[in-house]
Coordinates of C-alpha atoms in Angstrom, one line a residue:
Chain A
X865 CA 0.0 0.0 0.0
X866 CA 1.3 3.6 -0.8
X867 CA 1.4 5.9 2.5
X868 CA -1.5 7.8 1.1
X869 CA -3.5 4.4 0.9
X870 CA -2.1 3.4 4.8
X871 CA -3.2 6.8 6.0
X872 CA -6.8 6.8 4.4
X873 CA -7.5 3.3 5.8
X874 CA -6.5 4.9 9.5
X875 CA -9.1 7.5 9.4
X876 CA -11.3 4.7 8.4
X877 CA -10.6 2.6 11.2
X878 CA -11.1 5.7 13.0
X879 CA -14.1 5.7 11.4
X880 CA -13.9 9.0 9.7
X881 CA -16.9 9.1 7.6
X882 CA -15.5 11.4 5.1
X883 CA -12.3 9.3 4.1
X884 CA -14.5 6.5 4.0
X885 CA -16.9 8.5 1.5
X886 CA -13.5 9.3 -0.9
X887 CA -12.8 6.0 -1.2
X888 CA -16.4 4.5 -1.8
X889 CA -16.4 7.2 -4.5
X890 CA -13.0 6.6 -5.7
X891 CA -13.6 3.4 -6.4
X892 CA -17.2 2.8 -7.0
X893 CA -17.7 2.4 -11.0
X894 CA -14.5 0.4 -11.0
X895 CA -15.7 -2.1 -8.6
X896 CA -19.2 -1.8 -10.2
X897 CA -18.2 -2.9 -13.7
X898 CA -16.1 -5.4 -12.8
X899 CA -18.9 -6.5 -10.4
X900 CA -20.9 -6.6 -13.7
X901 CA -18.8 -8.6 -15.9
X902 CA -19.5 -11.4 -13.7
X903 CA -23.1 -11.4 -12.6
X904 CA -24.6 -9.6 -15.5
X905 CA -27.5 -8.2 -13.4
X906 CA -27.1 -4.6 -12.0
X907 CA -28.8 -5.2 -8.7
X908 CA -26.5 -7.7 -7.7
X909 CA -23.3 -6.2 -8.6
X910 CA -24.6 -2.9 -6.9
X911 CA -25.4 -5.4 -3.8
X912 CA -21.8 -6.4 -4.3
X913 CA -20.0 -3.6 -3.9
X914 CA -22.1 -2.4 -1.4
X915 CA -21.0 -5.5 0.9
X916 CA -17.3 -5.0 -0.1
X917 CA -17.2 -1.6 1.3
X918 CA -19.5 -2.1 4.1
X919 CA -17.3 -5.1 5.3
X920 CA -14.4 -2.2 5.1
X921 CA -16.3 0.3 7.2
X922 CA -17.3 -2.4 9.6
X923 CA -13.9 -4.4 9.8
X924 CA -11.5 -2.0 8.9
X925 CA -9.1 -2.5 11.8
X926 CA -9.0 -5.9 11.6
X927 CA -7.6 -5.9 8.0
X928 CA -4.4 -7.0 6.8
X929 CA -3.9 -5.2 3.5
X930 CA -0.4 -6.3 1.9
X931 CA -0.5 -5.5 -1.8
X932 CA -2.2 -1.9 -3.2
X933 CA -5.6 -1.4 -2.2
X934 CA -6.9 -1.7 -5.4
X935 CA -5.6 -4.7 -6.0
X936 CA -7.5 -6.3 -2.3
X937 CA -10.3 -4.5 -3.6
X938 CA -10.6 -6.4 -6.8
X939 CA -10.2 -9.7 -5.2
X940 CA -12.9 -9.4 -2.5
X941 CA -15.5 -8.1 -5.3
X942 CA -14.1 -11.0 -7.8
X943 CA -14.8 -13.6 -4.7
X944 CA -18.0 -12.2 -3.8
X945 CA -19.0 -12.5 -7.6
X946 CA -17.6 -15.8 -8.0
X947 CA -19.7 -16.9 -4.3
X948 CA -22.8 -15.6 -5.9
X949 CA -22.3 -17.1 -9.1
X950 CA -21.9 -20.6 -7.4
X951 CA -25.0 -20.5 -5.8
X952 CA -26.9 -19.4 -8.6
X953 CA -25.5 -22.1 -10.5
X954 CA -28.4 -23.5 -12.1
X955 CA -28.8 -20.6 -14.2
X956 CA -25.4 -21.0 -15.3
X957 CA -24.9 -21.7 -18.9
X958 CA -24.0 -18.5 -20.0
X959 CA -22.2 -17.5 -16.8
X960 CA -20.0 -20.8 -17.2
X961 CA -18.5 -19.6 -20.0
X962 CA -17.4 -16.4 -17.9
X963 CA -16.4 -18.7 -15.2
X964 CA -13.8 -20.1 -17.2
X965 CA -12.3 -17.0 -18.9
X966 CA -11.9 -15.2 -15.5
X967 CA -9.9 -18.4 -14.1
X968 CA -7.2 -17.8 -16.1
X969 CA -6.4 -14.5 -14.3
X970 CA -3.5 -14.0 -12.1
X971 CA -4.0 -13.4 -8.6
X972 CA -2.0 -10.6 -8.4
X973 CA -3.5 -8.6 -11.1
X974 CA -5.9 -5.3 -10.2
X975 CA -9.0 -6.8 -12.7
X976 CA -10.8 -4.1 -11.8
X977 CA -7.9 -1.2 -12.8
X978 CA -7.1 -3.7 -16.0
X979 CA -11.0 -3.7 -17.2
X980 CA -11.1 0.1 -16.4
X981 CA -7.7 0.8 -18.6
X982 CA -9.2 -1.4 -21.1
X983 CA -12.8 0.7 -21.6
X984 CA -10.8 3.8 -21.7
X985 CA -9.4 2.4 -24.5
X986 CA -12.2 1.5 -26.3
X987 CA -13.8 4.7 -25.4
X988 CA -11.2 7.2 -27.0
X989 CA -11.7 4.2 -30.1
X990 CA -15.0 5.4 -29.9
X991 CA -14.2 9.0 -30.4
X992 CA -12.0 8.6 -32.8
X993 CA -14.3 7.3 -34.9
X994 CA -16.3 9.3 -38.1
X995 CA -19.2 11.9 -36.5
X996 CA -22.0 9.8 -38.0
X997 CA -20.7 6.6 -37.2
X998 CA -19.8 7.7 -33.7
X999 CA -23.6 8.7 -33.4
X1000 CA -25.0 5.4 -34.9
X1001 CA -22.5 3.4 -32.5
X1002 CA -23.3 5.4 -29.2
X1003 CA -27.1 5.2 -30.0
X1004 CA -26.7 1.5 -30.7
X1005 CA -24.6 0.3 -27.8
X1006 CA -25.1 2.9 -25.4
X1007 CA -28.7 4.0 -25.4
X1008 CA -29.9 0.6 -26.5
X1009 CA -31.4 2.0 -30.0
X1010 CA -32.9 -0.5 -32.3
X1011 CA -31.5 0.0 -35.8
X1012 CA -34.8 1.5 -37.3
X1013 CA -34.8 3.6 -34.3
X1014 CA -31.5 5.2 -34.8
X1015 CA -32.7 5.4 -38.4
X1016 CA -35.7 7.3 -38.1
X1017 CA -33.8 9.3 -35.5
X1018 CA -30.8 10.4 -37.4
X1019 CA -33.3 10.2 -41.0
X1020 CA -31.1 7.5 -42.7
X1021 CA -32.0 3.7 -44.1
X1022 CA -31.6 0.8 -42.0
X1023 CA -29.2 -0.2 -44.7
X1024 CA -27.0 2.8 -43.6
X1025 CA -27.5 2.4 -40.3
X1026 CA -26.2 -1.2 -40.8
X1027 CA -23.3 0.1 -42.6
X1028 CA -22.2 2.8 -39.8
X1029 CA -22.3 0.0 -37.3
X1030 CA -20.5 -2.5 -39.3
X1031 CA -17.8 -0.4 -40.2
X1032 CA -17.6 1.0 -36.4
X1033 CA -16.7 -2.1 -35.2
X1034 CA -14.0 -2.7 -38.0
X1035 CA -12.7 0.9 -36.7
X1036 CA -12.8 0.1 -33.3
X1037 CA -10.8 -3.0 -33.7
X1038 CA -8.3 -1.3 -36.4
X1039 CA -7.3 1.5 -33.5
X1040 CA -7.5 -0.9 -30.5
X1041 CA -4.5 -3.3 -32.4
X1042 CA -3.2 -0.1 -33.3
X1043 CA -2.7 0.9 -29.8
X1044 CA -1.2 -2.3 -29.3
X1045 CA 1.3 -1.7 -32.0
X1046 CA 2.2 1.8 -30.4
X1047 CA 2.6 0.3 -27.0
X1048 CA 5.1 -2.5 -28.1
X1049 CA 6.9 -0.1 -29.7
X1050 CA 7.0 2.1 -26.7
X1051 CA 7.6 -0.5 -24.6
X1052 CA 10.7 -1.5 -26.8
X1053 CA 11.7 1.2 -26.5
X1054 CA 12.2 1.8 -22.8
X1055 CA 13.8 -1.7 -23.3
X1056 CA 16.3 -0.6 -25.3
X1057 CA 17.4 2.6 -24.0
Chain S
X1069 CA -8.0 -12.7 -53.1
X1070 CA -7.1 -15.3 -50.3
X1071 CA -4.1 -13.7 -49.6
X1072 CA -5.4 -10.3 -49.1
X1073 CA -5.4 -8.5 -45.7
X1074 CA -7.2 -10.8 -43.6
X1075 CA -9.2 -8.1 -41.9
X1076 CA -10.9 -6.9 -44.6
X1077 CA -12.3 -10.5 -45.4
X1078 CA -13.6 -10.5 -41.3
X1079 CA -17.3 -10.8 -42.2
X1080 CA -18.3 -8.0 -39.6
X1081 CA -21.5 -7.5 -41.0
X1082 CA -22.3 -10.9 -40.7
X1083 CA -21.4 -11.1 -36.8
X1084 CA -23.5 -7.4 -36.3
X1085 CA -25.9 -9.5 -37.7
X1086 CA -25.3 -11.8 -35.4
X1087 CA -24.9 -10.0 -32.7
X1088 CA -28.2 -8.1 -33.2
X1089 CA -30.0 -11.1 -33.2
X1090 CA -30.8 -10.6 -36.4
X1091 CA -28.9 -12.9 -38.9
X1092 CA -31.0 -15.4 -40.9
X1093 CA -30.2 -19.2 -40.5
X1094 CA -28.3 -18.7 -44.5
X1095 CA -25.6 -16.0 -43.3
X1096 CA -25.6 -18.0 -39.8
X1097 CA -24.1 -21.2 -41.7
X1098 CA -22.0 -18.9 -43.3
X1099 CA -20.7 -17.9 -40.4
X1100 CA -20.1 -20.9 -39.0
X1101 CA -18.4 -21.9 -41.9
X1102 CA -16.2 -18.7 -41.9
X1103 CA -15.6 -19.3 -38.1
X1104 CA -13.9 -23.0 -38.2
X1105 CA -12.3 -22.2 -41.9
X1106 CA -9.2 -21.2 -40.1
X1107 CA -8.2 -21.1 -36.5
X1108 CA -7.3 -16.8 -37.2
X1109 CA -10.9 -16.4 -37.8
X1110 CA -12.0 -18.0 -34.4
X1111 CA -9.6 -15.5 -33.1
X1112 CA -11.0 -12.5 -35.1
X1113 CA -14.4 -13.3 -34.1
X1114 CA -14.0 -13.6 -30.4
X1115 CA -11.8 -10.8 -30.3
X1116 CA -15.0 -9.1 -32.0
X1117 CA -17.6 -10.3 -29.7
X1118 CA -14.8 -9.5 -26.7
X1119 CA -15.2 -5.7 -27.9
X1120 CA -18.9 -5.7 -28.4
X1121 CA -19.3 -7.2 -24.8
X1122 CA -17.1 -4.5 -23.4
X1123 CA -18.8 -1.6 -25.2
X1124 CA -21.7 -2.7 -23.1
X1125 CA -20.0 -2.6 -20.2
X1126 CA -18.6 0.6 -21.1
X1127 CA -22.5 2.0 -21.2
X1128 CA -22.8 0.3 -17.8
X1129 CA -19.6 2.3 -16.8
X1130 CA -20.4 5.6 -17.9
X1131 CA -23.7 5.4 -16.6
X1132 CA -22.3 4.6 -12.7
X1133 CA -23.2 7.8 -10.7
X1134 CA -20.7 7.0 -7.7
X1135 CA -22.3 10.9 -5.7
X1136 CA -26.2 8.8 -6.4
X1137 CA -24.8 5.4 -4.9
X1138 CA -23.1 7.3 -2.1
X1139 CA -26.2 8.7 -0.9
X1140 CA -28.4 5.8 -1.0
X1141 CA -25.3 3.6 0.8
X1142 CA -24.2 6.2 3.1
X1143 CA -27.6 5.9 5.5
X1144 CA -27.1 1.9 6.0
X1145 CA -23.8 3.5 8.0
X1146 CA -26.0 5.0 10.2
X1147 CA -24.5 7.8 12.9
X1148 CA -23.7 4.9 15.5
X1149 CA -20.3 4.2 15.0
X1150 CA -19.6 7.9 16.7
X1151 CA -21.9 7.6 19.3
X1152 CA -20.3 3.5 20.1
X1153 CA -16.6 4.7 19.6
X1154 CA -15.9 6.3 23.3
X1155 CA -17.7 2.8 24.7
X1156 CA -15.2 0.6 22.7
X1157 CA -12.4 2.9 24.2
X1158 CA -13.4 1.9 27.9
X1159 CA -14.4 -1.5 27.2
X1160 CA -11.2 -1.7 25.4
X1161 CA -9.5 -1.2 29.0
X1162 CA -11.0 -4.3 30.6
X1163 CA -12.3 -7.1 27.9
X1164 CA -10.4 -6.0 24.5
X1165 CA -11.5 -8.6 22.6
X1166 CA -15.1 -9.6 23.7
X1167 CA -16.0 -5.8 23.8
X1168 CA -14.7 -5.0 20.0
X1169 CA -16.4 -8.3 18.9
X1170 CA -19.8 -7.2 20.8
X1171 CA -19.4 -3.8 18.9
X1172 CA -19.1 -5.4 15.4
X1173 CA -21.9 -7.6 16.2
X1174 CA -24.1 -5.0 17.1
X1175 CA -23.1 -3.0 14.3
X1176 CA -23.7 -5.8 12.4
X1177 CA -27.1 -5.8 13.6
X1178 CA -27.7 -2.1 13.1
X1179 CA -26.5 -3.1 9.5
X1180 CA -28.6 -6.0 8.7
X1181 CA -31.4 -4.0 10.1
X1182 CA -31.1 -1.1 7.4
X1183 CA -29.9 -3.5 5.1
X1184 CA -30.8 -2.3 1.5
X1185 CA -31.8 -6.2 0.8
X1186 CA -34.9 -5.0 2.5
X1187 CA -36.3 -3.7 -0.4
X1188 CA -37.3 -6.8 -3.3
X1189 CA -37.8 -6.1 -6.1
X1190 CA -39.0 -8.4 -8.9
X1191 CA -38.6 -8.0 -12.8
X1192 CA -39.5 -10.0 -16.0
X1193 CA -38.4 -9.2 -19.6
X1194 CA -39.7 -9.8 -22.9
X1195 CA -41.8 -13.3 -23.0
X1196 CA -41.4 -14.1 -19.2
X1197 CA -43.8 -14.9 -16.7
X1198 CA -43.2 -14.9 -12.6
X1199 CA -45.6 -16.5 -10.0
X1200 CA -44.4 -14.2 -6.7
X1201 CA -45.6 -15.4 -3.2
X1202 CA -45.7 -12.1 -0.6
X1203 CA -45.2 -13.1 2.7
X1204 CA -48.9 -12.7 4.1
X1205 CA -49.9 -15.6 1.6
X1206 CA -51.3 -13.4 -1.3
X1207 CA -50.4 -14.0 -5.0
X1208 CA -49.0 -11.7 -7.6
X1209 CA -48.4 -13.0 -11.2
X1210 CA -46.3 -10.6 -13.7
X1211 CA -46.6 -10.4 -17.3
X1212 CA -43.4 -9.6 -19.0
X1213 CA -41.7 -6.5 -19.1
X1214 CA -42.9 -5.8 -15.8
X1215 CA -41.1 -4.6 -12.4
X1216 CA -42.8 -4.8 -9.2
X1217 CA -41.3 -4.5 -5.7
X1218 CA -41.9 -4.2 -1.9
X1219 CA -40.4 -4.5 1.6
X1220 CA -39.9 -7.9 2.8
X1221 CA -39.5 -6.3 6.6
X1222 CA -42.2 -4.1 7.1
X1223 CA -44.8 -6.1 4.6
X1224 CA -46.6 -8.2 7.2
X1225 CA -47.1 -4.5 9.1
X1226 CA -47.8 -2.5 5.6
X1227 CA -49.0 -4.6 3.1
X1228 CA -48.0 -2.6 0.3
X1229 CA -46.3 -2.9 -2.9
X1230 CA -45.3 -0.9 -6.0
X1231 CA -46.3 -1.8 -9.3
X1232 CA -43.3 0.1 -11.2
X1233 CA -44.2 -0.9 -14.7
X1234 CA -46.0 -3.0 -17.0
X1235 CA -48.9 -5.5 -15.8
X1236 CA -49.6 -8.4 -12.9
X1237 CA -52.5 -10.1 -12.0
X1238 CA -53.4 -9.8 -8.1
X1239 CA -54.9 -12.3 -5.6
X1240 CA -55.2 -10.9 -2.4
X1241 CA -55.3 -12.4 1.2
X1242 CA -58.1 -10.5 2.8
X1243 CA -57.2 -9.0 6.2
X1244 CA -59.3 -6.9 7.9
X1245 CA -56.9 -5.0 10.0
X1246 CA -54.1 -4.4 7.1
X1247 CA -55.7 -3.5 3.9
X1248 CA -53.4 -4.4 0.9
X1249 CA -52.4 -1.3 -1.2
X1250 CA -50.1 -1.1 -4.7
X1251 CA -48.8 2.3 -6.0
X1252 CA -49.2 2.0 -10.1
X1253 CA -47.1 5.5 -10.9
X1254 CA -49.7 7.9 -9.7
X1255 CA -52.6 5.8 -8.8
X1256 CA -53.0 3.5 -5.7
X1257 CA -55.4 0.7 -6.0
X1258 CA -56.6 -0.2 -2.6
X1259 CA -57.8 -3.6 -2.3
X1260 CA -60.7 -5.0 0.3
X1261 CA -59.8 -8.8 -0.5
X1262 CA -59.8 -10.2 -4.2
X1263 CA -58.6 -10.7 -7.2
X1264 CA -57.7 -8.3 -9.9
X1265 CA -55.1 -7.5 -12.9
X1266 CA -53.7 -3.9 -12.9
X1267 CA -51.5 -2.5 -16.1
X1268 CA -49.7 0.5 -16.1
X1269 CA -49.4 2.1 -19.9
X1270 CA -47.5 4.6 -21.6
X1271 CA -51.0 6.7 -21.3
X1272 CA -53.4 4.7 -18.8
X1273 CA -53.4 2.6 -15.8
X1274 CA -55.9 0.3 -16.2
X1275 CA -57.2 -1.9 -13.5
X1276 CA -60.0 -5.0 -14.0
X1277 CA -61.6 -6.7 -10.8
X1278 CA -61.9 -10.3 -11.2
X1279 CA -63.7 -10.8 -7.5
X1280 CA -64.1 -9.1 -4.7
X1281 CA -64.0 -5.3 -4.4
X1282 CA -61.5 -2.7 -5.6
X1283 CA -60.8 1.3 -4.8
X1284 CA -58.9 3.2 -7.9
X1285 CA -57.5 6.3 -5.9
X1286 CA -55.3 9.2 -7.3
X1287 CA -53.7 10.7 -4.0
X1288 CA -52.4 13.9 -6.0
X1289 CA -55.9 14.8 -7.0
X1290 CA -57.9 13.3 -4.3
X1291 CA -59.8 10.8 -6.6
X1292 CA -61.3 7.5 -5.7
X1293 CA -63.6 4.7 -7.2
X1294 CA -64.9 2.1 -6.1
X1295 CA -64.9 -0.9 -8.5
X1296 CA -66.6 -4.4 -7.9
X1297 CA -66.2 -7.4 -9.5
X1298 CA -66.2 -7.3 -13.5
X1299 CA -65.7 -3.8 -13.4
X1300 CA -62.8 -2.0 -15.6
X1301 CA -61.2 1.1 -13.9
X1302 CA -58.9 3.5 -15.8
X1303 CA -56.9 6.3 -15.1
X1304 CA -55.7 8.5 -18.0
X1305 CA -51.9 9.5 -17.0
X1306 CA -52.5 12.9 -19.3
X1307 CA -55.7 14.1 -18.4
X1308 CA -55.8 12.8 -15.6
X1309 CA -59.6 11.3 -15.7
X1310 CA -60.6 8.7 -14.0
X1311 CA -63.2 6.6 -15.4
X1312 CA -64.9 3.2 -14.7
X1313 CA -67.3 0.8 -16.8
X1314 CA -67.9 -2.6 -17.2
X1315 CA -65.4 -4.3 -18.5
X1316 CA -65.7 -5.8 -22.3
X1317 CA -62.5 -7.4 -22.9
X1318 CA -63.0 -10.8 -21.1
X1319 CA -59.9 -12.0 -21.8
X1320 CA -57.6 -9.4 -20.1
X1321 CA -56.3 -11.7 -17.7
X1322 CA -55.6 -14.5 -20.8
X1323 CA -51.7 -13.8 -20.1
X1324 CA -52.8 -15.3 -16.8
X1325 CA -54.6 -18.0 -16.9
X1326 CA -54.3 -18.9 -20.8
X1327 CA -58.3 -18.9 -20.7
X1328 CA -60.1 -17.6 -23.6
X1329 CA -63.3 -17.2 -24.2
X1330 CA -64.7 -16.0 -27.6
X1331 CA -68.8 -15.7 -28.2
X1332 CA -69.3 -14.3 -31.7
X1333 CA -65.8 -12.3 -32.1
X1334 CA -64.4 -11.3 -35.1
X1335 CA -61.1 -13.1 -35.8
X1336 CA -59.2 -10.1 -36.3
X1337 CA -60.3 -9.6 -32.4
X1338 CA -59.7 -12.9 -31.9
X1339 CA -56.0 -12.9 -33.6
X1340 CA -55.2 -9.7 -30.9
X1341 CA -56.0 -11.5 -28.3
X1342 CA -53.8 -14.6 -29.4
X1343 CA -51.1 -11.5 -30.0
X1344 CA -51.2 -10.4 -26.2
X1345 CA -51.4 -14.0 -24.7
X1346 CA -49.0 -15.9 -26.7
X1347 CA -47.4 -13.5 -29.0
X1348 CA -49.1 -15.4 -31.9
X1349 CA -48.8 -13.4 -35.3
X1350 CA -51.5 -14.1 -37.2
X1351 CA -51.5 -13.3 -41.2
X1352 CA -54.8 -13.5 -43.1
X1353 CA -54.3 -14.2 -46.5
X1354 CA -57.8 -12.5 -47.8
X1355 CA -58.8 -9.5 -45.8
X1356 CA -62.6 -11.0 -45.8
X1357 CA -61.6 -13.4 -43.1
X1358 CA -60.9 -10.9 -40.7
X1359 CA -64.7 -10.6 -39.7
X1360 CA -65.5 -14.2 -39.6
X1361 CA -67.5 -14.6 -36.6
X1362 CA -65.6 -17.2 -33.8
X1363 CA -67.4 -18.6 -30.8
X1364 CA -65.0 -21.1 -28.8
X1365 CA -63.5 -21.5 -25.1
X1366 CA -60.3 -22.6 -24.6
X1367 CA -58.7 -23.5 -21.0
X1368 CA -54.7 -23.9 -20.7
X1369 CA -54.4 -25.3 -24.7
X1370 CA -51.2 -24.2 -26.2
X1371 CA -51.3 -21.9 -29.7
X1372 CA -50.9 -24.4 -32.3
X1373 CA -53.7 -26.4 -30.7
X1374 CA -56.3 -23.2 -30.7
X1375 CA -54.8 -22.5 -33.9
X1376 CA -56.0 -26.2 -35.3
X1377 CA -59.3 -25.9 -33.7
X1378 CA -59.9 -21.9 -35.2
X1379 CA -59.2 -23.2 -38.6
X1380 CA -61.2 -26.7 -37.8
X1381 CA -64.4 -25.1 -36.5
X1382 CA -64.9 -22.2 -39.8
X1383 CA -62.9 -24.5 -42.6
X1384 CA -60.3 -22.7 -43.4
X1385 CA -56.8 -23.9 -44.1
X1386 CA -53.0 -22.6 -42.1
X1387 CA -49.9 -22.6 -43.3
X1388 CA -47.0 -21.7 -40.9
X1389 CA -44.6 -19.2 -42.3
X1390 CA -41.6 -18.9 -39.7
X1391 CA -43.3 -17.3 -36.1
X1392 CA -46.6 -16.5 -37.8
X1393 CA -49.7 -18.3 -39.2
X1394 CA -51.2 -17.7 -42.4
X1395 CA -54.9 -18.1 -42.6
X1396 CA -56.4 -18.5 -46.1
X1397 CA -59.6 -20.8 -47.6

């Protein structure tokens, strides 16, 4: 933990309501996503974070925080999604695909930071993207737009509409192994130096 | 052609297809054939579906309000922890241990007593049904699309429940002392012991008594009526009118009970009401057919067999053309 992070979880113990309030809202859409990813259902990720943090407030003293705490964060909402997930299991199926993805990841990895960097990512994909075909994407996938919708909306054919979304996900994927190309090099780079 | 850059031969439009839920079983095989032509393309494809699934997660993202979860977390804290902190200090002095574990247990309690669990809340979506049991015995059944919730704690003190969208179909445990109530958006229907199915609209809220008696009540405006059994209550969300009559459409509750009864109804009726209970799409091939007259009951028999039995009883033929059913002579 950095000396920022020990002193913050002090207060806490302390319970100092307003440090606690930082880092609830520090970390909150992190946790939430990642929360997310796993269950798929908003109510129960929001349930899930909730319980992370209240254990925190509650049992703050008692914790013994080695690595960043990010990183303990992630792994408490990551084993309270996997414990739900398990006793859901009979609506599995879908979820056991998931399952089996996430069990590759390391332990030591901050999931939640990782998934965060990676939306970022995507998001400045996003705006990189041409105006219209930005629009069409952000109507698709974020405000859940049907394609005729976004058509009548923006006075195009579904054909176009089609078009725009088809080539925004060719975009997206261009820049995002783009980045990866820039990062290698970077990362070279450094190496070399 | 083979050799050229691999990702413009990707067949993206194919897995937006796809992924819209839109792709016919022809570009689907295609697909498939695309997918396990070469090991790359499994690749491509995942990494595809990888990006949609994160774009949605992205729109979950950006739509976290951290300041909005905050406040609705913040109370479950309560303002105990000050007032407990000097006791833990002096307890502290004599029984360390026992006297911070009684403190976390109570605060646990305080805890589990605020706990925002409290509140359930029930939802369908599209083409689902849910049988709920509250905890005083009485029934609700939701249609799809519909959201319902109350407070498991305080229910058997406050029967009351809010209908947040969409439709359900009520049976009530009569109680003299707690009368059951459900907010549907801004009008409460108060129930004196029965059975009735209440919908909530774009413009109306619409509420039919099966048994039993019924009170429509606007708060805002101070309205109320009192509906019995058979009766149709509606409240119009614009003009805020509330009107009652007696109700025409006997098979409202059909997404209930899969009972339909049908004395003398034109099939184009007839065909809506399949629509609403079963999502049946019926076509008719020659417009006349629409005002063929049907009389027929049907109790709990699935689509194809009332289907068989419409075209049985007035002689007309069906052909089934993907979802729908074409009706011609």
């Amino acid at each position: 933990m950095t000396e920022k992070e020990t002193k913050l979880l002090d207060r806490i113990c302390k319970k100092d309501q307003g440090s606690f309030e930082s880092l609830y809202k520090t970390y909150y859409s992190k946790l939430y996503v990642l929360a997310f990813k796993y269950v798929r259902n908003q109510e129960i990720a929001e349930e899930l974070v909730n319980d992370v943090f209240l254990k925190i407030w509650v049992d703050a003293a008692r914790l013994n925080i080695t690595q960043s705490l990010g990183l303990y964060l992630s792994r408490c909402i990551v084993n309270a999604a996997l414990n739900n997930l398990n006793k859901e299991k009979k609506t599995a199926g879908k979820q056991e695909k998931y399952l089996q993805e996430f069990d590759e990841i390391d332990d030591a990895d901050d999931e939640a930071q990782i998934l965060e960097e990676q939306l970022l990512k995507l998001e400045k994909a996003i705006e990189l993207l041409p105006p219209q075909c930005k629009k069409v994407m952000m109507m698709s996938k974020f405000d859940k737009y049907k394609q005729h919708e976004i058509a009548d909306a923006l006075d195009i054919s579904i054909k176009t509409v089609k078009n725009h979304l088809t080539q925004g996900y060719e975009k997206i994927r261009g820049l995002l192994s783009k980045e990866l190309i820039i990062m290698a090099i970077l990362f070279f780079n450094r190496l070399f130096n | 052609m083979r050799n050229a850059n691999q990702q413009n031969n990707t067949p993206y439009h194919l897995i937006v297809d796809e992924i819209e839920g839109q792709i016919s079983a022809q570009d689907l095989q295609l697909l498939e054939d695309w997918k396990t032509a070469n090991p790359k393309h499994l690749k491509a494809y995942s990494e595809i579906i990888k990006m949609h699934d994160q774009m949605e997660l992205l729109a979950i993202r950006n739509k976290t309000n951290p300041d909005k979860a905050w406040k609705k977390f913040a109370p479950v804290l309560g303002k105990k922890p000050e007032a407990v902190q000097p006791k833990v200090i002096r307890i502290r002095n004599y029984y360390t241990w026992a006297g911070t574990a009684a403190v976390i247990f109570i605060l646990m309690f305080v805890v589990g007593q605020l706990s925002f669990t409290d509140l359930k809340t029930i939802s369908t979506t599209k083409n689902e049904h849910k049988k709920v049991n509250l905890p005083d015995g009485s029934q609700v059944t939701l249609n799809e699309n519909t959201t319902l919730s109350y407070n498991k704690r305080e229910f058997l003190k406050n029967r009351t429940v809010k209908l947040i969208s969409g439709e359900a179909f009520f049976d009530v445990k009569h109680e003299q002392q707690h009368p059951f109530l459900i907010n549907a958006a801004e009008a409460n229907v108060r129930d004196i012991g029965t059975s009735f199915n209440v919908k909530i609209s774009q413009e109306q809220i619409v509420v039919v008594v099966n048994s039993g008696e019924v009170a429509l009540e606007n708060p805002e405006l101070e309205k109320k009526l009192n509906l019995s059994a058979k009766d149709r209550g509606m409240f119009n969300r614009k003009t805020k009118v509330m009107t009652s009559a007696k109700n025409v459409q006997i098979n409202y509750k059909s997404w209930y009970d899969q009972k339909l009864s049908f004395i003398q109804t034109p099939l184009d009726e007839v065909a809506a009401d399949l629509n609403d209970t079963f999502g049946t799409v019926i076509i008719f091939q020659d417009p006349d057919l629409k005002n063929r007259k049907l009389t027929a009951y049907f109790n709990n028999q699935s689509e194809k067999q009332i289907i068989e039995i419409i075209t049985a009883t007035l002689q007309l033929q069906v052909k089934k053309k993907g979802r729908s059913f074409v009706l011609y002579k």
